[in-house]
Short mmCIF file of C-alpha atoms in Angstrom, two decimals:
data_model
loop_
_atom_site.label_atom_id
_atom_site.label_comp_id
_atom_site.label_asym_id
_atom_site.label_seq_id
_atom_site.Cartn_x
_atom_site.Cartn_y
_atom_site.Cartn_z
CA UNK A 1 30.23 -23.29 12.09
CA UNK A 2 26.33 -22.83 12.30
CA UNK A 3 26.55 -19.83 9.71
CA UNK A 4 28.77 -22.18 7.22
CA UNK A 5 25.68 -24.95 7.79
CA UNK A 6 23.66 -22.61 6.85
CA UNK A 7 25.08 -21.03 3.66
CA UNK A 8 25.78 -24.37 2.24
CA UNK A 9 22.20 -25.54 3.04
CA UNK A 10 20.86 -22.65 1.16
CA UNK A 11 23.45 -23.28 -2.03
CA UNK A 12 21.79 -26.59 -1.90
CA UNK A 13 18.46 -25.16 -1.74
CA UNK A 14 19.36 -22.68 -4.71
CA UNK A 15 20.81 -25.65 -7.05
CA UNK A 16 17.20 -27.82 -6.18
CA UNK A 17 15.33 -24.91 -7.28
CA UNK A 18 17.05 -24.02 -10.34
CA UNK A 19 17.29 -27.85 -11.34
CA UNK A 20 13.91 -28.23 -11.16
CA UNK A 21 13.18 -24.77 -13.05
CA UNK A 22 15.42 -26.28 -15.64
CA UNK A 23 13.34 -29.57 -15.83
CA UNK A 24 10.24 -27.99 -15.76
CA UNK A 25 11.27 -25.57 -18.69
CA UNK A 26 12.88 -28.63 -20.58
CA UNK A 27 9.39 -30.35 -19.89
CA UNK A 28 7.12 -27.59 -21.41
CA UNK A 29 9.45 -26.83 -23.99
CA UNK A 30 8.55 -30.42 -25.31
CA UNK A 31 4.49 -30.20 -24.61
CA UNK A 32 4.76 -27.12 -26.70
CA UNK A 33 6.61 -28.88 -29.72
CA UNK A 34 4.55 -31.88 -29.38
CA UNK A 35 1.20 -30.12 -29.57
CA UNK A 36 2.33 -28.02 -32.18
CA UNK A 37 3.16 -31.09 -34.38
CA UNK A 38 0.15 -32.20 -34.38
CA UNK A 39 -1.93 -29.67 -35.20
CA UNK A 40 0.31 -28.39 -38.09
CA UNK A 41 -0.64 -29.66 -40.92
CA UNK A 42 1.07 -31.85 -43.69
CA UNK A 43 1.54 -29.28 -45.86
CA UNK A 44 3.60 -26.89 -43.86
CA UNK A 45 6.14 -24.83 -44.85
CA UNK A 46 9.72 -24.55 -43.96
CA UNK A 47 9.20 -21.16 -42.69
CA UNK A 48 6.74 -22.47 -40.04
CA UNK A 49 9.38 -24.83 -38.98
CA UNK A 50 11.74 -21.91 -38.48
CA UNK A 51 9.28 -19.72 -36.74
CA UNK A 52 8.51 -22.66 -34.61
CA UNK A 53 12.60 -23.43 -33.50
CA UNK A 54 12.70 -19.39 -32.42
CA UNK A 55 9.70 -19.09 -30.56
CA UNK A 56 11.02 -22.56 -28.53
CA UNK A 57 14.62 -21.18 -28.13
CA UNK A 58 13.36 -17.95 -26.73
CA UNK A 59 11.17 -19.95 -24.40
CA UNK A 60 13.75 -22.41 -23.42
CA UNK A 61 15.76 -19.23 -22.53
CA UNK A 62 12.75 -17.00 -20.40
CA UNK A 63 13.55 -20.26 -18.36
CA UNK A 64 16.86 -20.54 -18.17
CA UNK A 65 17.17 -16.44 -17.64
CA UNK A 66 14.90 -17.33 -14.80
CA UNK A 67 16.83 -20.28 -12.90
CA UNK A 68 19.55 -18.14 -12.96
CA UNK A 69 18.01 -15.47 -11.09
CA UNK A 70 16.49 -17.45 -8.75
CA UNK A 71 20.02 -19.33 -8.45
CA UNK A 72 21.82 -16.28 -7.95
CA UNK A 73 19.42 -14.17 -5.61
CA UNK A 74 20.10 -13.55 -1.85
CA UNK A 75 16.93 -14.44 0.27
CA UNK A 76 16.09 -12.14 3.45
CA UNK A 77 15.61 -14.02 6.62
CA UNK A 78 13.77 -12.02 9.41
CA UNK A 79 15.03 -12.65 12.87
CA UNK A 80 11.54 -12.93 14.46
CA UNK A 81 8.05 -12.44 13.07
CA UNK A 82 6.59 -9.65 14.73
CA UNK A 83 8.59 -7.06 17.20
CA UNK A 84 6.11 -6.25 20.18
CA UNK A 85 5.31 -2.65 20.28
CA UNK A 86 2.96 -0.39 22.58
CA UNK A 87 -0.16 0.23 21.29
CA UNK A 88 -1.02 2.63 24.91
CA UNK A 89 -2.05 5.83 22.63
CA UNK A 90 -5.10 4.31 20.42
CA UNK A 91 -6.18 1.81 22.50
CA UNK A 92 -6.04 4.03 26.51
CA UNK A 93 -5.24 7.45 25.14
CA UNK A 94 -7.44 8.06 22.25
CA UNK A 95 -10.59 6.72 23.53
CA UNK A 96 -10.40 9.59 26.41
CA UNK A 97 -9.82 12.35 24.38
CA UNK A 98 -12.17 15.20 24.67
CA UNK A 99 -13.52 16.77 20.88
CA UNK A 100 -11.11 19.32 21.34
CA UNK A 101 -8.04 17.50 21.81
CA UNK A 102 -9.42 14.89 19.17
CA UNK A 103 -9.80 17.61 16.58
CA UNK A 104 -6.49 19.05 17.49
CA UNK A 105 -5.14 15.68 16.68
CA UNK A 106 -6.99 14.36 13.45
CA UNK A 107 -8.03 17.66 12.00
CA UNK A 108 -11.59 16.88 12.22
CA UNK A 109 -14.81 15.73 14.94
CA UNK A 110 -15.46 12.23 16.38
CA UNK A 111 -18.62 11.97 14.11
CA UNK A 112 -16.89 12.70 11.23
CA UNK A 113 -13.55 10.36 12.26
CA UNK A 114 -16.62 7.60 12.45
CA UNK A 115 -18.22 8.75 9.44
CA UNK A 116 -15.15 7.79 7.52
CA UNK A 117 -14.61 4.43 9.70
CA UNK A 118 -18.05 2.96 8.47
CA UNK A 119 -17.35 4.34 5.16
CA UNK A 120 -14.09 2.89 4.42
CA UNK A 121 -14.77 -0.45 6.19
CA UNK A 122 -15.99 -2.47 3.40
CA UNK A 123 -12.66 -1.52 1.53
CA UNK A 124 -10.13 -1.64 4.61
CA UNK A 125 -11.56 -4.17 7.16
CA UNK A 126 -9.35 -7.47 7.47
CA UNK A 127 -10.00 -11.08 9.08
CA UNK A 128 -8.26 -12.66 11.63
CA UNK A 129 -6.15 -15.30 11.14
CA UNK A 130 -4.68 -18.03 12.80
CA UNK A 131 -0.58 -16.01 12.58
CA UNK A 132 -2.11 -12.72 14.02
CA UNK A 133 -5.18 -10.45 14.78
CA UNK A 134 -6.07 -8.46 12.20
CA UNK A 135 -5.73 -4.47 12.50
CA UNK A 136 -9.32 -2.78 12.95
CA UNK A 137 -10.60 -0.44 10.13
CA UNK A 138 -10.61 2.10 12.78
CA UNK A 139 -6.64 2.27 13.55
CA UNK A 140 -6.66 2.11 9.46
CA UNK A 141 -8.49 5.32 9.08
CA UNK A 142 -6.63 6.78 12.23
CA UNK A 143 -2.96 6.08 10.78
CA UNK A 144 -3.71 7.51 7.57
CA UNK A 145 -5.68 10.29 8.63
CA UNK A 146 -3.01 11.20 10.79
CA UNK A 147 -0.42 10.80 8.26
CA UNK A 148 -2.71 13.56 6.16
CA UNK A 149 -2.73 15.80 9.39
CA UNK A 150 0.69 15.81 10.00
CA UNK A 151 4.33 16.47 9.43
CA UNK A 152 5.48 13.28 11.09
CA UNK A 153 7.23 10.45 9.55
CA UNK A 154 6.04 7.31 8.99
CA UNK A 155 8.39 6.28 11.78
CA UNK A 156 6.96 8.63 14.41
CA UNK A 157 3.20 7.50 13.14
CA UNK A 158 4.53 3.78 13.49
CA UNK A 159 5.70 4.23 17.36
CA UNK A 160 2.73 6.12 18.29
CA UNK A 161 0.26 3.24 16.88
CA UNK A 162 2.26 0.62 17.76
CA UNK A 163 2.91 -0.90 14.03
CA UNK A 164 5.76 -1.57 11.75
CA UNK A 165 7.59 1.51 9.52
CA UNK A 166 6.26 -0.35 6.46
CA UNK A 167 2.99 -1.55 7.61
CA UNK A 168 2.21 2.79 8.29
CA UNK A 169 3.40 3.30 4.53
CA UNK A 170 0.97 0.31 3.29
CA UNK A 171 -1.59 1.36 5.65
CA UNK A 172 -1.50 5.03 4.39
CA UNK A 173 -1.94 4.33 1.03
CA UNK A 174 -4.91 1.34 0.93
CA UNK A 175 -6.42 4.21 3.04
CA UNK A 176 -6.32 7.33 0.97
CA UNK A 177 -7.13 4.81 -2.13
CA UNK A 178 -10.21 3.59 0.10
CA UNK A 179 -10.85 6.90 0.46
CA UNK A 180 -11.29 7.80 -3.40
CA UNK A 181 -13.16 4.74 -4.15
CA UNK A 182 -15.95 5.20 -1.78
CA UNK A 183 -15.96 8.87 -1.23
CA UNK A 184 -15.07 10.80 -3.79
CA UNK A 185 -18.18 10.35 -6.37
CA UNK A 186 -20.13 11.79 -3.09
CA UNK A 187 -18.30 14.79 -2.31
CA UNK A 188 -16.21 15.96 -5.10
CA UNK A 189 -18.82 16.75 -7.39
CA UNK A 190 -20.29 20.61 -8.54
CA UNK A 191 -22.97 21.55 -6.15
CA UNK A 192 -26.70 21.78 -6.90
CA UNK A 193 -28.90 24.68 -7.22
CA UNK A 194 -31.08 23.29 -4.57
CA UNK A 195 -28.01 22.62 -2.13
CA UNK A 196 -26.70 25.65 -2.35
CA UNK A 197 -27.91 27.26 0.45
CA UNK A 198 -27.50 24.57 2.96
CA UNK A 199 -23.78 24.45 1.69
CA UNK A 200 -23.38 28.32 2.34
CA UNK A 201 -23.92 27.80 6.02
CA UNK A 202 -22.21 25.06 6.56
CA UNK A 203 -19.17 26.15 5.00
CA UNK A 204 -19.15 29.49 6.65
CA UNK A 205 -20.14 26.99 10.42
CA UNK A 206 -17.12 25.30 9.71
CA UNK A 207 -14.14 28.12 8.25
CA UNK A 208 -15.88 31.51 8.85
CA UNK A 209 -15.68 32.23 5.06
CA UNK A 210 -18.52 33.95 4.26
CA UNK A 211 -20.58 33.60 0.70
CA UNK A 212 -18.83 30.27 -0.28
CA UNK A 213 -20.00 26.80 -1.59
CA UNK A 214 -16.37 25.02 -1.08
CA UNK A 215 -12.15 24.94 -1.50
CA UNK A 216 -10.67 23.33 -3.99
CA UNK A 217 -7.06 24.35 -3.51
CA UNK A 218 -4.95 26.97 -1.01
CA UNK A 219 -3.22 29.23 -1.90
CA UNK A 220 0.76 29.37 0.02
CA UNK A 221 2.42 32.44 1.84
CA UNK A 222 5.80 32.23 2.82
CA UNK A 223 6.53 32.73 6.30
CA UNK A 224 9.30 32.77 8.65
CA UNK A 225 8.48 30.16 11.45
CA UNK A 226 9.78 30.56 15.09
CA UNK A 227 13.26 27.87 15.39
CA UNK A 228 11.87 25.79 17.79
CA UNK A 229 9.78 22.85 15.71
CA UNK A 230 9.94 25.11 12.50
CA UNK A 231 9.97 21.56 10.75
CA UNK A 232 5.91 21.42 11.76
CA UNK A 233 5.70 24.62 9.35
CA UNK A 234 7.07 23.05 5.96
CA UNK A 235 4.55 22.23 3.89
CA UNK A 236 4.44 19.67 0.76
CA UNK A 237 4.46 21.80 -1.83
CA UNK A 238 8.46 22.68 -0.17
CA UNK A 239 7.12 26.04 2.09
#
């Protein structure tokens, strides 16, 4: 009986709403017309008029093509606002991992990890509000840059941070547009003469490559991985 209550409440809703669409489109329908009689002049022509009576039936309508579809559509209630979820890995785990086992995870060092933080921040830091706490720039930079690092899903990334399926996907991409807009005039850019040398070692400190300034691409090699986790072996390009 509660469920009936409730569908004929929101037919009710629906019929308000596209009523007052109607009015509304009825009402500016006739502010149009009226303004446009008064600044047309005298002398007008009769081809005005007719230009005039099209442009208002094609507004008149937009509107009604509108109340229709806002009559017609199905709206999505959510059963409760916010699922809890265990946040245990970033906020006890990751704070205790060693450099090693922090590389091993994000690809790269602490310093760089906060390099990117402070970087980023301006673009991915949120405020508070009064419906919920805001999530830090740092768990920002973590969920995408583990996202980059990784095979996993965005399901697998959302349990292990403790977040919502389609707050990782959101997440992910503010952060690798972030990531463009404040750091890719500084490093994607053809290296100095002067630089050279001081990009030679570190390259070679960081891969072992000898005599190289940078990578730009990889190339693939197909392999045949082992059959236990041989989904942590495909790549994106479909290797």
């Amino acid at each position: 009986m509660a469920a009936r209550g409730d569908d004929a409440a929101m037919s009710d809703v629906k019929k308000a709403v596209a009523a007052a669409l109607c009015m509304r489109a009825k009402r500016i329908s006739g502010q149009i017309e009226l303004q446009r009689d008064l600044a047309r002049p005298q002398s007008s022509t009769l081809h005005e008029s007719a230009t005039k009576s099209h442009e208002d039936q094609l507004a008149a309508t937009s509107f009604a093509l509108a109340a229709a579809v806002c009559e017609t559509s199905n709206a999505i209630f959510r059963e409760r606002w916010s699922y809890p979820r265990n946040e245990n890995w970033f906020e006890d785990t990751l704070p205790n991992l060693g450099e090693a086992n922090f590389k091993q995870a994000f690809r790269v060092s602490q310093t760089t990890f906060r390099y990117r933080v402070e970087s980023c921040r301006p673009v991915l830091q949120r405020q508070d509000t009064t419906m919920r706490k805001a999530i830090s720039a740092e768990k920002r930079v973590a969920i995408g840059m583990y996202k980059l690092c990784s095979t996993a899903e965005d399901r697998t990334v959302a349990h292990l941070f403790g977040q919502g399926r389609s707050t990782v996907n959101t997440i992910f991409r503010q952060f690798v547009r972030a990531v463009i807009e404040m750091l890719e005039a500084e490093w994607i850019r053809m290296v100095s003469r002067k630089d050279m040398a001081a990009h030679l070692r570190e390259f070679f400190a960081v891969t072992g490559f000898p005599h190289t300034l940078g990578a730009m691409d990889g190339c693939q090699f197909p392999i045949s991985p082992p059959k236990e986790h041989a989904s942590d072996y495909h790549n994106y390009k479909g290797w």
